[in-house]
């Protein structure tokens, strides 16, 4: 069996071990293994943070309806206001702005990408992050600051889900209804509904039978656990046996808090995460002032990270973190190749070598940090680093040295069953008082299921029908047949996974530029042509977008749970030359003022 001992790396052995570990986890049901949270399970979606107030239904007209008030909606609203479009309404299912950071208030929630580039509009709002990787409450506050700074609370509708959005071709506007009885119209609509916002539950037999307490990490029940999202100890768990199911990026952040608080904490693991060092540190105000003195600093940082993280050659590495480290390692190996050996095969081999080296270090770290050697072994991730979401933490592995923590490794099989009183793994029942589902969010389910509505465009064609054979867009923003509507997300655009907000700030700039242009020339309707949409898809079709979107990887949401994608879902994901090329292209497209591919009438 492959090991990383004595610093030697045997590529063939490691490949073999990776394949074995992957095969253990392959299952025929793919995405269907998860439970949709509906019906009797709906209480898992209740908002534990903000009381829902009754209000009058809204019946009026706005210039722009912005669906979703997370980062996407906030940056869109901000850029629209900057462009002089003031009549903007946010519509949001949560009780406030924040999106991901509204819902994910689990203890230890923290951004994994450096705050200098992760937090949008730092320069515009004049704010300094307190740490290199800031914690959830500070991010939520930042969202609220953006909303106040740009006057986005005015007209916002919270605890409100859009139920229908239909294009009225005669009136040339969108008709929107919601679950609060609202029926209003908007000249333009933008959709920033987010990629990971619908919690899912594992389809473990017996889940509904459990008689103890349970909740999903994105609806943390502080009434039950005690403590708060600011980091106060979870003081009501001292006499509780708790099982947490899942060891992804969320569990990695909250396990240390549970480990310190519970009488017994069972960490139920199906696939170990790769957990590299975090090395968080406070931001020094003097340093911050020195690096942000020039206008446009955040755009420079964003660009620098995007270049470094996607294998480009920047003069320096401003962010210096785990994301750029891997890319720099790969690049340095490629640069070391003699010119005659600079072939695609050798470049891929250099990438693989750098990856094996990095993953060996990460596995070694588990052995060094965890006191019990057997537990340390079980916490080792046997796959290439970008097969799953890389994690960074300085207390997760250490949590397995706490006396209360027990790792229940399922050898890739998952929790076998849930009973009235506990969980079953390898035929053994573990009695627990509480189950915390750190089981992630829906990915790969139909867009309309996640959005909660299926917008109807020209000729009442539902978006699901236009996308029957996969997503179709121009630049990831415009969709032919859906005039005056804009997507604010990353697919078919930059697809920069390591810094999601960067995709959003660029999309928001594009939306604001197009709407400003339409308004300035007095247009009623702006729409992508069918030809422009088709030619963009052809152009980006030469790339799969994800570097390792492959069935060679251990299953997860990055690779469709290990299942071959059918033709309809194997759509191109990003610019063939990468994120930086997209950002350069779209900036030039906007600034040309031509808006090629769109018609304004
Ligand atoms: P994930 O989908 O990444 O993890 C779900 C976990 O549940 C996995 O460990 C999965 O195992 C496990 N699981 C599922 N079914 C079972 C089962 N039947 N038995 C046992 N275990 C099971 O969700 P997360 O909430 O952790 O993270 C989602 C995403 O959110 C991240 O990938 C990241 O993009 C983002 N995130 C970002 C953070 C940040 O930036 N700071 C922090 C947290 C999350 P398996 O791996 O085998 O499928």
XYZ file of C-alpha atoms and ligand atoms in Angstrom:
649
model
C 0.000 0.000 0.000
C 1.280 3.469 -0.882
C 2.708 5.603 1.866
C 4.533 8.914 2.003
C 7.283 7.724 4.291
C 10.864 8.940 4.130
C 9.964 11.743 1.758
C 9.920 9.465 -1.282
C 7.012 9.594 -3.676
C 6.215 6.624 -5.834
C 3.863 7.894 -8.521
C 2.613 4.472 -9.576
C 1.845 3.440 -6.001
C 0.086 6.681 -5.224
C -2.022 6.448 -8.373
C -2.982 2.919 -7.417
C -3.930 3.949 -3.889
C -5.976 6.884 -5.195
C -7.843 4.533 -7.547
C -8.568 2.082 -4.729
C -9.889 4.811 -2.484
C -12.041 6.218 -5.282
C -13.493 2.841 -6.208
C -14.505 2.215 -2.607
C -16.681 5.310 -2.729
C -18.325 4.941 -6.137
C -22.024 4.297 -5.852
C -24.687 3.920 -8.520
C -27.072 6.508 -7.088
C -24.673 9.479 -7.468
C -26.530 12.667 -6.579
C -29.691 10.722 -5.782
C -28.101 9.462 -2.577
C -29.071 12.791 -0.980
C -32.480 13.749 0.380
C -34.219 16.854 -0.857
C -35.420 18.820 2.150
C -39.172 19.016 1.583
C -42.371 17.884 3.255
C -41.843 16.426 6.719
C -38.174 17.412 6.575
C -38.904 21.099 5.832
C -38.229 22.146 9.416
C -34.514 21.651 8.618
C -34.843 24.811 6.497
C -36.446 27.036 9.168
C -34.593 30.263 9.829
C -33.230 30.132 13.401
C -31.715 33.619 13.194
C -34.484 36.104 12.374
C -38.154 36.105 13.204
C -40.437 36.170 10.181
C -42.859 39.100 10.274
C -46.129 39.326 8.439
C -46.304 42.225 5.983
C -48.512 43.665 3.300
C -48.100 42.235 -0.195
C -46.128 44.514 -2.530
C -47.751 45.517 -5.803
C -45.665 48.082 -7.693
C -42.941 48.515 -10.334
C -39.169 48.776 -9.951
C -36.439 49.385 -12.484
C -34.342 46.414 -11.357
C -35.344 43.390 -9.291
C -32.275 41.695 -7.841
C -32.979 38.097 -6.846
C -30.763 37.038 -3.956
C -29.091 39.381 -1.463
C -25.854 37.501 -0.920
C -22.582 38.709 -2.379
C -24.028 38.459 -5.928
C -27.067 40.607 -5.235
C -25.126 43.071 -3.115
C -22.397 43.723 -5.662
C -24.993 43.960 -8.427
C -26.993 46.465 -6.400
C -23.823 48.403 -5.629
C -22.648 48.591 -9.245
C -26.142 49.601 -10.395
C -26.231 52.424 -7.877
C -22.787 53.560 -8.975
C -24.102 53.543 -12.547
C -26.922 55.859 -11.510
C -29.681 53.216 -11.476
C -31.266 53.920 -8.118
C -34.602 52.093 -8.246
C -33.354 48.679 -7.151
C -35.133 46.010 -5.103
C -33.407 43.067 -3.427
C -35.534 39.947 -2.949
C -34.105 37.431 -0.493
C -35.276 34.221 1.209
C -33.223 34.965 4.336
C -34.142 37.498 7.010
C -31.346 39.909 6.029
C -28.630 40.344 3.426
C -25.586 38.040 3.429
C -26.628 34.873 1.584
C -24.102 32.169 2.479
C -22.918 34.288 5.386
C -26.454 34.883 6.606
C -27.164 31.157 6.818
C -23.791 29.676 7.707
C -23.356 30.872 11.277
C -21.946 27.609 12.566
C -19.174 28.039 15.143
C -15.841 28.709 13.473
C -17.253 29.785 10.095
C -14.493 31.642 8.333
C -13.504 32.501 4.770
C -10.973 30.191 3.159
C -9.780 32.765 0.650
C -7.868 35.775 1.966
C -10.232 38.532 3.074
C -8.320 41.174 1.081
C -9.735 39.577 -2.063
C -12.676 37.593 -0.721
C -14.609 40.537 0.706
C -16.117 42.519 -2.149
C -16.051 46.312 -2.295
C -13.522 46.815 0.513
C -12.100 49.813 -1.278
C -15.478 51.369 -2.012
C -16.678 50.960 1.576
C -13.326 51.968 3.086
C -13.090 48.906 5.298
C -10.163 46.906 6.583
C -10.538 43.180 7.377
C -9.402 42.369 10.920
C -7.629 39.128 9.942
C -6.099 37.512 6.881
C -9.058 35.066 6.921
C -11.939 36.742 8.681
C -14.689 34.957 10.570
C -18.346 34.668 9.599
C -19.806 37.446 11.783
C -17.393 39.989 10.301
C -18.356 38.890 6.787
C -22.048 39.210 7.604
C -21.405 42.685 9.012
C -19.544 43.565 5.827
C -22.581 42.510 3.800
C -24.785 44.748 5.927
C -22.327 47.617 5.496
C -22.486 47.238 1.716
C -26.299 47.249 1.834
C -26.305 50.424 3.952
C -23.527 52.131 2.000
C -25.451 51.690 -1.259
C -28.908 52.173 0.252
C -29.996 48.666 -0.706
C -32.207 48.023 2.339
C -34.654 50.531 0.939
C -37.247 48.469 -1.002
C -35.641 45.121 -0.047
C -37.968 42.196 0.629
C -36.619 39.625 3.110
C -37.993 36.217 4.026
C -39.428 36.273 0.529
C -39.069 33.625 -2.159
C -39.816 34.308 -5.790
C -42.413 31.827 -7.043
C -42.675 32.988 -10.670
C -40.930 35.396 -12.995
C -42.510 35.805 -16.428
C -41.610 38.054 -19.358
C -44.507 40.175 -20.550
C -43.546 40.800 -24.159
C -46.254 43.374 -24.733
C -45.501 45.505 -21.695
C -41.764 44.733 -22.070
C -41.220 43.941 -18.428
C -40.946 41.072 -15.996
C -43.893 40.019 -13.833
C -42.763 38.647 -10.485
C -44.760 36.872 -7.808
C -43.560 35.656 -4.428
C -44.600 33.400 -1.563
C -45.670 36.516 0.353
C -48.385 37.366 -2.146
C -46.324 40.080 -3.843
C -47.061 40.770 -7.498
C -44.800 43.453 -8.906
C -43.113 44.248 -12.186
C -39.526 45.075 -13.057
C -37.917 46.386 -16.216
C -34.792 44.313 -15.545
C -34.077 41.285 -13.367
C -30.761 39.918 -12.132
C -30.297 36.471 -10.656
C -27.662 35.880 -8.012
C -29.204 32.868 -6.376
C -25.870 31.281 -5.489
C -24.281 27.914 -6.195
C -24.456 26.286 -2.739
C -27.508 27.524 -0.934
C -29.975 24.632 -0.724
C -28.967 22.363 2.155
C -29.151 18.633 1.523
C -29.359 15.676 3.889
C -27.630 12.329 3.459
C -30.035 9.593 2.406
C -29.176 7.401 5.367
C -31.833 4.774 6.155
C -33.733 5.675 9.320
C -32.894 9.403 9.244
C -36.523 10.270 9.895
C -36.725 7.900 12.879
C -34.199 9.682 15.068
C -35.848 10.878 18.280
C -33.029 13.107 19.492
C -32.200 16.631 18.315
C -30.760 17.317 14.867
C -30.028 20.221 12.560
C -28.063 21.135 9.435
C -24.921 23.232 9.877
C -26.433 26.067 7.821
C -29.224 26.433 10.382
C -27.126 26.149 13.555
C -29.284 25.759 16.651
C -27.545 27.866 19.296
C -30.614 27.520 21.526
C -29.702 23.850 21.796
C -25.902 24.056 21.791
C -25.419 27.279 23.720
C -22.728 29.712 22.612
C -23.011 31.938 19.588
C -21.540 32.541 16.164
C -19.050 35.015 17.662
C -17.216 32.112 19.282
C -18.746 31.880 22.783
C -18.359 28.280 24.023
C -21.188 25.842 23.194
C -21.903 25.523 26.901
C -25.096 23.484 26.697
C -23.294 20.491 25.184
C -21.254 19.507 28.254
C -23.524 16.537 28.980
C -24.370 15.727 25.354
C -23.246 13.003 22.962
C -23.144 14.562 19.524
C -22.509 13.013 16.111
C -21.459 15.210 13.226
C -21.993 13.642 9.802
C -19.573 14.883 7.162
C -15.985 16.050 7.148
C -16.040 18.669 4.373
C -15.001 22.320 4.630
C -17.857 23.115 7.027
C -17.117 20.276 9.466
C -13.422 21.132 9.396
C -14.291 24.552 10.786
C -16.891 23.588 13.400
C -15.448 20.308 14.723
C -12.851 22.060 16.944
C -15.651 23.994 18.670
C -17.757 20.872 19.186
C -14.733 18.908 20.387
C -14.111 21.406 23.160
C -17.760 21.474 24.231
C -19.347 18.006 23.968
C -19.296 15.158 26.441
C -18.622 12.918 23.439
C -18.204 13.999 19.841
C -18.428 11.355 17.125
C -16.999 12.636 13.853
C -18.497 10.432 11.122
C -16.152 10.386 8.167
C -16.747 8.978 4.700
C -13.927 10.746 2.847
C -11.182 12.616 4.697
C -10.593 16.233 3.681
C -7.105 17.447 2.846
C -6.368 19.876 5.648
C -3.360 22.110 5.148
C -2.145 24.816 7.522
C -4.182 28.007 7.862
C -1.680 30.432 9.412
C -4.253 33.076 10.068
C -3.043 36.375 11.483
C -4.471 39.764 12.389
C -4.131 42.479 9.776
C -1.879 45.282 10.911
C -3.516 48.677 10.169
C -0.184 50.203 9.174
C 0.516 47.406 6.730
C -3.029 47.712 5.392
C -2.590 51.428 4.851
C 0.677 50.901 3.037
C -0.695 48.336 0.597
C -3.995 50.071 -0.070
C -2.855 53.660 -0.564
C -3.282 53.635 -4.322
C -6.711 53.775 -5.918
C -7.668 50.492 -7.504
C -5.733 48.391 -4.979
C -8.404 45.734 -4.623
C -8.685 45.191 -8.367
C -4.897 44.775 -8.481
C -5.014 42.216 -5.663
C -7.856 40.352 -7.334
C -6.023 40.225 -10.613
C -2.766 39.187 -8.945
C -4.453 36.294 -7.128
C -6.299 35.175 -10.257
C -3.037 35.154 -12.234
C -1.081 33.285 -9.557
C -3.830 30.839 -8.789
C -4.451 29.840 -12.380
C -0.847 29.183 -13.308
C 0.100 32.575 -14.724
C 3.310 34.499 -14.167
C 2.783 37.511 -11.929
C 5.784 39.519 -10.683
C 4.783 38.875 -7.088
C 2.318 36.919 -4.963
C 0.351 39.458 -2.931
C -1.977 36.963 -1.246
C 0.476 34.141 -0.472
C -1.724 31.295 0.645
C -2.440 27.636 0.066
C -4.210 28.331 -3.227
C -1.298 30.176 -4.793
C 1.232 27.789 -3.241
C 0.054 24.804 -5.278
C -0.040 26.809 -8.499
C 3.460 28.176 -7.891
C 4.782 24.676 -7.252
C 3.309 23.412 -10.499
C 4.612 26.375 -12.422
C 8.128 26.101 -11.037
C 8.274 22.449 -12.128
C 7.041 23.324 -15.586
C 9.493 26.207 -15.903
C 12.296 23.797 -14.933
C 11.550 21.608 -17.956
C 14.119 21.996 -20.745
C 12.528 23.558 -23.857
C 12.558 20.286 -25.822
C 10.605 18.591 -23.002
C 7.932 21.263 -22.735
C 5.194 18.968 -24.098
C 1.593 18.812 -22.822
C 2.298 15.319 -21.396
C 5.337 16.537 -19.470
C 3.459 19.556 -18.207
C 0.670 17.331 -16.905
C 3.282 15.072 -15.314
C 4.850 18.110 -13.633
C 1.424 19.060 -12.335
C 0.912 15.554 -10.993
C 4.341 15.512 -9.308
C 3.689 18.852 -7.609
C 0.297 17.599 -6.492
C 1.717 14.363 -5.048
C 4.383 16.352 -3.215
C 1.808 18.728 -1.721
C -0.604 15.955 -0.752
C 2.201 13.952 0.821
C 3.025 16.939 2.999
C -0.624 17.313 3.958
C -0.891 13.598 4.823
C 2.327 13.781 6.801
C 0.848 16.654 8.772
C -2.004 14.394 9.946
C 0.537 11.960 11.389
C 2.496 14.730 13.048
C -0.464 16.530 14.614
C -2.722 13.667 15.715
C -1.473 11.824 18.806
C -3.113 8.497 18.034
C -1.325 7.029 14.976
C -4.332 5.005 13.831
C -6.603 8.064 13.896
C -3.933 10.087 12.100
C -3.775 7.460 9.325
C -7.551 7.492 8.901
C -7.590 11.266 8.518
C -5.323 11.139 5.473
C -6.791 12.184 2.139
C -5.899 9.889 -0.765
C -6.744 11.907 -3.863
C -5.330 14.813 -5.801
C -5.724 18.106 -4.014
C -8.209 19.708 -6.401
C -10.425 16.622 -6.616
C -12.227 17.901 -3.535
C -12.449 21.268 -1.854
C -9.002 21.853 -0.267
C -9.283 22.793 3.406
C -6.999 24.844 5.602
C -7.196 24.780 9.389
C -4.941 24.894 12.420
C -7.326 23.302 14.933
C -9.203 20.567 13.054
C -6.622 17.777 13.242
C -5.750 18.916 16.765
C -9.393 18.383 17.759
C -8.793 14.618 17.532
C -6.458 14.963 20.498
C -9.334 16.224 22.656
C -10.544 13.478 25.012
C -14.162 13.888 23.874
C -13.508 13.338 20.173
C -13.942 9.964 18.524
C -13.312 9.526 14.816
C -15.795 7.080 13.331
C -14.280 6.345 9.961
C -16.691 4.500 7.689
C -14.046 3.315 5.218
C -15.719 5.202 2.411
C -19.129 3.652 3.011
C -20.874 6.385 4.969
C -23.102 6.093 7.992
C -24.970 2.829 7.628
C -28.197 3.696 9.416
C -29.813 6.082 11.842
C -31.969 4.651 14.607
C -34.295 6.236 17.140
C -31.368 6.739 19.450
C -28.231 7.033 17.405
C -26.134 6.152 14.401
C -24.910 2.822 13.083
C -21.487 2.315 11.575
C -20.134 -1.091 10.607
C -23.017 -2.755 12.416
C -22.415 -0.967 15.705
C -24.883 1.515 17.163
C -23.585 4.654 18.861
C -26.210 6.342 21.038
C -26.301 10.117 20.634
C -28.398 13.034 21.830
C -27.862 15.163 18.761
C -26.907 14.758 15.103
C -25.355 17.675 13.239
C -25.621 17.291 9.479
C -22.530 18.798 7.860
C -23.708 17.187 4.648
C -23.415 20.126 2.295
C -25.626 21.677 -0.335
C -27.384 20.650 -3.526
C -25.182 20.743 -6.603
C -26.170 19.218 -9.905
C -29.892 19.245 -9.192
C -32.062 21.178 -11.689
C -31.545 24.926 -11.627
C -35.253 25.637 -11.132
C -35.384 23.309 -8.123
C -32.596 25.223 -6.441
C -33.852 28.673 -7.489
C -37.418 27.816 -6.470
C -38.872 29.150 -9.736
C -38.551 28.552 -13.455
C -38.434 31.902 -15.219
C -40.441 32.136 -18.416
C -39.013 34.188 -21.230
C -40.139 35.078 -24.733
C -43.049 32.856 -25.821
C -43.467 31.692 -22.199
C -40.561 29.286 -22.616
C -39.361 28.134 -19.192
C -35.623 28.462 -18.621
C -35.552 24.736 -17.831
C -36.643 24.105 -21.403
C -34.065 26.450 -22.924
C -31.477 24.660 -20.767
C -32.876 21.185 -21.455
C -29.556 20.168 -22.963
C -27.470 22.098 -20.446
C -26.853 25.714 -19.493
C -26.678 28.174 -22.407
C -25.512 31.745 -22.052
C -23.517 34.535 -23.573
C -20.523 35.227 -21.275
C -22.299 33.505 -18.361
C -24.494 36.629 -18.022
C -27.070 36.876 -20.840
C -29.476 34.226 -22.103
C -31.134 34.398 -25.519
C -34.925 34.474 -25.152
C -34.727 36.059 -21.687
C -34.526 39.783 -22.419
C -33.585 42.279 -19.725
C -32.484 39.383 -17.489
C -28.945 38.804 -16.252
C -27.160 35.984 -14.433
C -24.641 36.910 -11.746
C -22.508 33.791 -11.243
C -19.358 32.160 -12.577
C -20.290 29.350 -14.999
C -19.524 29.965 -18.686
C -17.588 33.011 -17.543
C -14.356 33.090 -15.553
C -15.216 30.016 -13.489
C -12.644 31.063 -10.892
C -13.479 28.540 -8.179
C -10.862 29.666 -5.650
C -12.308 33.159 -5.276
C -15.998 33.086 -6.063
C -16.688 36.766 -5.263
C -14.275 37.878 -7.993
C -16.580 36.278 -10.576
C -19.486 38.187 -9.079
C -17.896 41.623 -9.002
C -17.028 41.294 -12.688
C -20.494 40.017 -13.619
C -22.020 42.912 -11.666
C -19.880 45.388 -13.591
C -21.103 43.862 -16.826
C -24.760 44.008 -15.793
C -24.477 47.622 -14.644
C -22.686 48.675 -17.843
C -25.321 47.050 -20.053
C -28.280 48.495 -18.142
C -26.714 51.950 -18.052
C -26.183 51.768 -21.818
C -29.759 50.598 -22.405
C -31.142 53.387 -20.253
C -28.913 56.030 -21.823
C -30.099 55.182 -25.325
C -33.712 54.855 -24.227
C -34.027 51.151 -25.052
C -36.904 49.072 -23.789
C -35.355 45.692 -24.409
C -31.823 44.297 -24.375
C -31.225 40.697 -25.376
C -28.441 38.352 -26.427
C -28.817 37.116 -29.994
C -29.143 33.395 -30.630
C -26.036 33.551 -32.814
C -23.933 35.258 -30.132
C -25.002 32.730 -27.496
C -24.244 29.809 -29.827
C -20.865 31.150 -30.866
C -19.836 31.799 -27.235
C -20.745 28.218 -26.380
C -18.735 26.965 -29.341
C -15.796 29.071 -28.270
C -15.741 27.948 -24.650
C -16.643 24.395 -25.634
C -12.983 23.547 -26.070
C -12.578 23.451 -22.280
C -14.262 21.555 -19.472
C -13.516 24.408 -17.081
C -12.611 22.331 -14.078
C -9.022 21.149 -14.037
C -9.860 17.792 -12.527
C -13.531 17.364 -13.366
C -12.875 13.722 -13.856
C -14.081 10.299 -12.923
C -10.485 9.627 -11.815
C -11.232 11.674 -8.727
C -12.846 10.397 -5.583
C -16.581 11.194 -5.803
C -17.950 14.515 -4.681
C -19.868 17.456 -6.018
C -16.845 18.612 -8.054
C -17.174 15.573 -10.321
C -20.870 14.781 -10.345
C -20.391 12.315 -7.457
C -18.069 10.250 -9.632
C -20.619 9.573 -12.349
C -19.971 10.251 -16.037
C -21.838 13.353 -17.005
C -24.508 12.835 -19.624
C -24.338 14.989 -22.740
C -26.854 17.443 -21.279
C -24.909 18.263 -18.157
C -21.446 18.157 -19.720
C -21.689 21.795 -20.741
C -18.618 24.024 -20.981
C -17.900 25.681 -17.669
C -15.454 28.453 -18.342
C -13.282 30.453 -20.698
C -10.917 28.039 -22.475
C -7.887 30.162 -21.633
C -8.822 30.515 -17.999
C -10.188 33.086 -15.597
C -7.690 35.850 -16.296
C -8.370 35.668 -20.031
C -12.093 35.971 -19.327
C -11.662 38.986 -17.049
C -9.478 40.710 -19.661
C -11.929 39.884 -22.429
C -15.059 40.998 -20.596
C -13.490 44.284 -19.456
C -12.587 45.118 -23.056
C -16.076 44.028 -24.208
C -17.705 46.367 -21.686
C -15.403 49.265 -22.287
C -15.696 49.114 -26.071
C -19.269 50.355 -25.672
C -20.290 48.098 -28.581
C -21.796 45.320 -26.427
C -21.318 42.906 -29.279
C -23.808 40.042 -29.226
C -26.604 42.083 -27.625
C -29.440 43.896 -29.357
C -30.951 47.054 -27.882
C -34.453 47.955 -29.106
P -19.563 19.101 1.502
O -20.528 18.718 0.448
O -18.231 19.549 1.091
O -19.362 17.939 2.546
C -20.400 17.066 2.898
C -19.823 15.998 3.774
O -20.834 15.071 4.130
C -18.732 15.196 3.060
O -17.693 14.958 3.949
C -19.473 13.926 2.671
O -18.619 12.822 2.459
C -20.322 13.760 3.911
N -21.406 12.806 3.723
C -22.398 12.843 2.810
N -23.177 11.755 2.924
C -22.673 11.031 3.934
C -23.031 9.817 4.529
N -24.085 9.098 4.081
N -22.295 9.361 5.562
C -21.231 10.068 6.007
N -20.830 11.221 5.472
C -21.551 11.690 4.450
O -20.321 20.224 2.377
P -19.699 21.400 3.257
O -20.836 22.097 3.881
O -18.614 20.916 4.116
O -19.030 22.335 2.191
C -19.724 22.700 1.017
C -18.943 23.745 0.286
O -19.159 25.004 0.894
C -17.431 23.577 0.306
O -16.987 22.665 -0.631
C -16.979 24.970 0.038
O -17.021 25.261 -1.329
C -18.001 25.782 0.775
N -17.483 26.136 2.102
C -16.612 27.162 2.147
C -16.080 27.567 3.312
C -15.155 28.713 3.289
O -14.861 29.292 2.275
N -14.649 29.073 4.397
C -16.398 26.925 4.580
C -17.344 25.840 4.430
C -17.851 25.470 3.228
P -17.939 12.582 1.021
O -16.802 13.538 0.923
O -17.537 11.176 1.048
O -18.994 12.866 -0.023
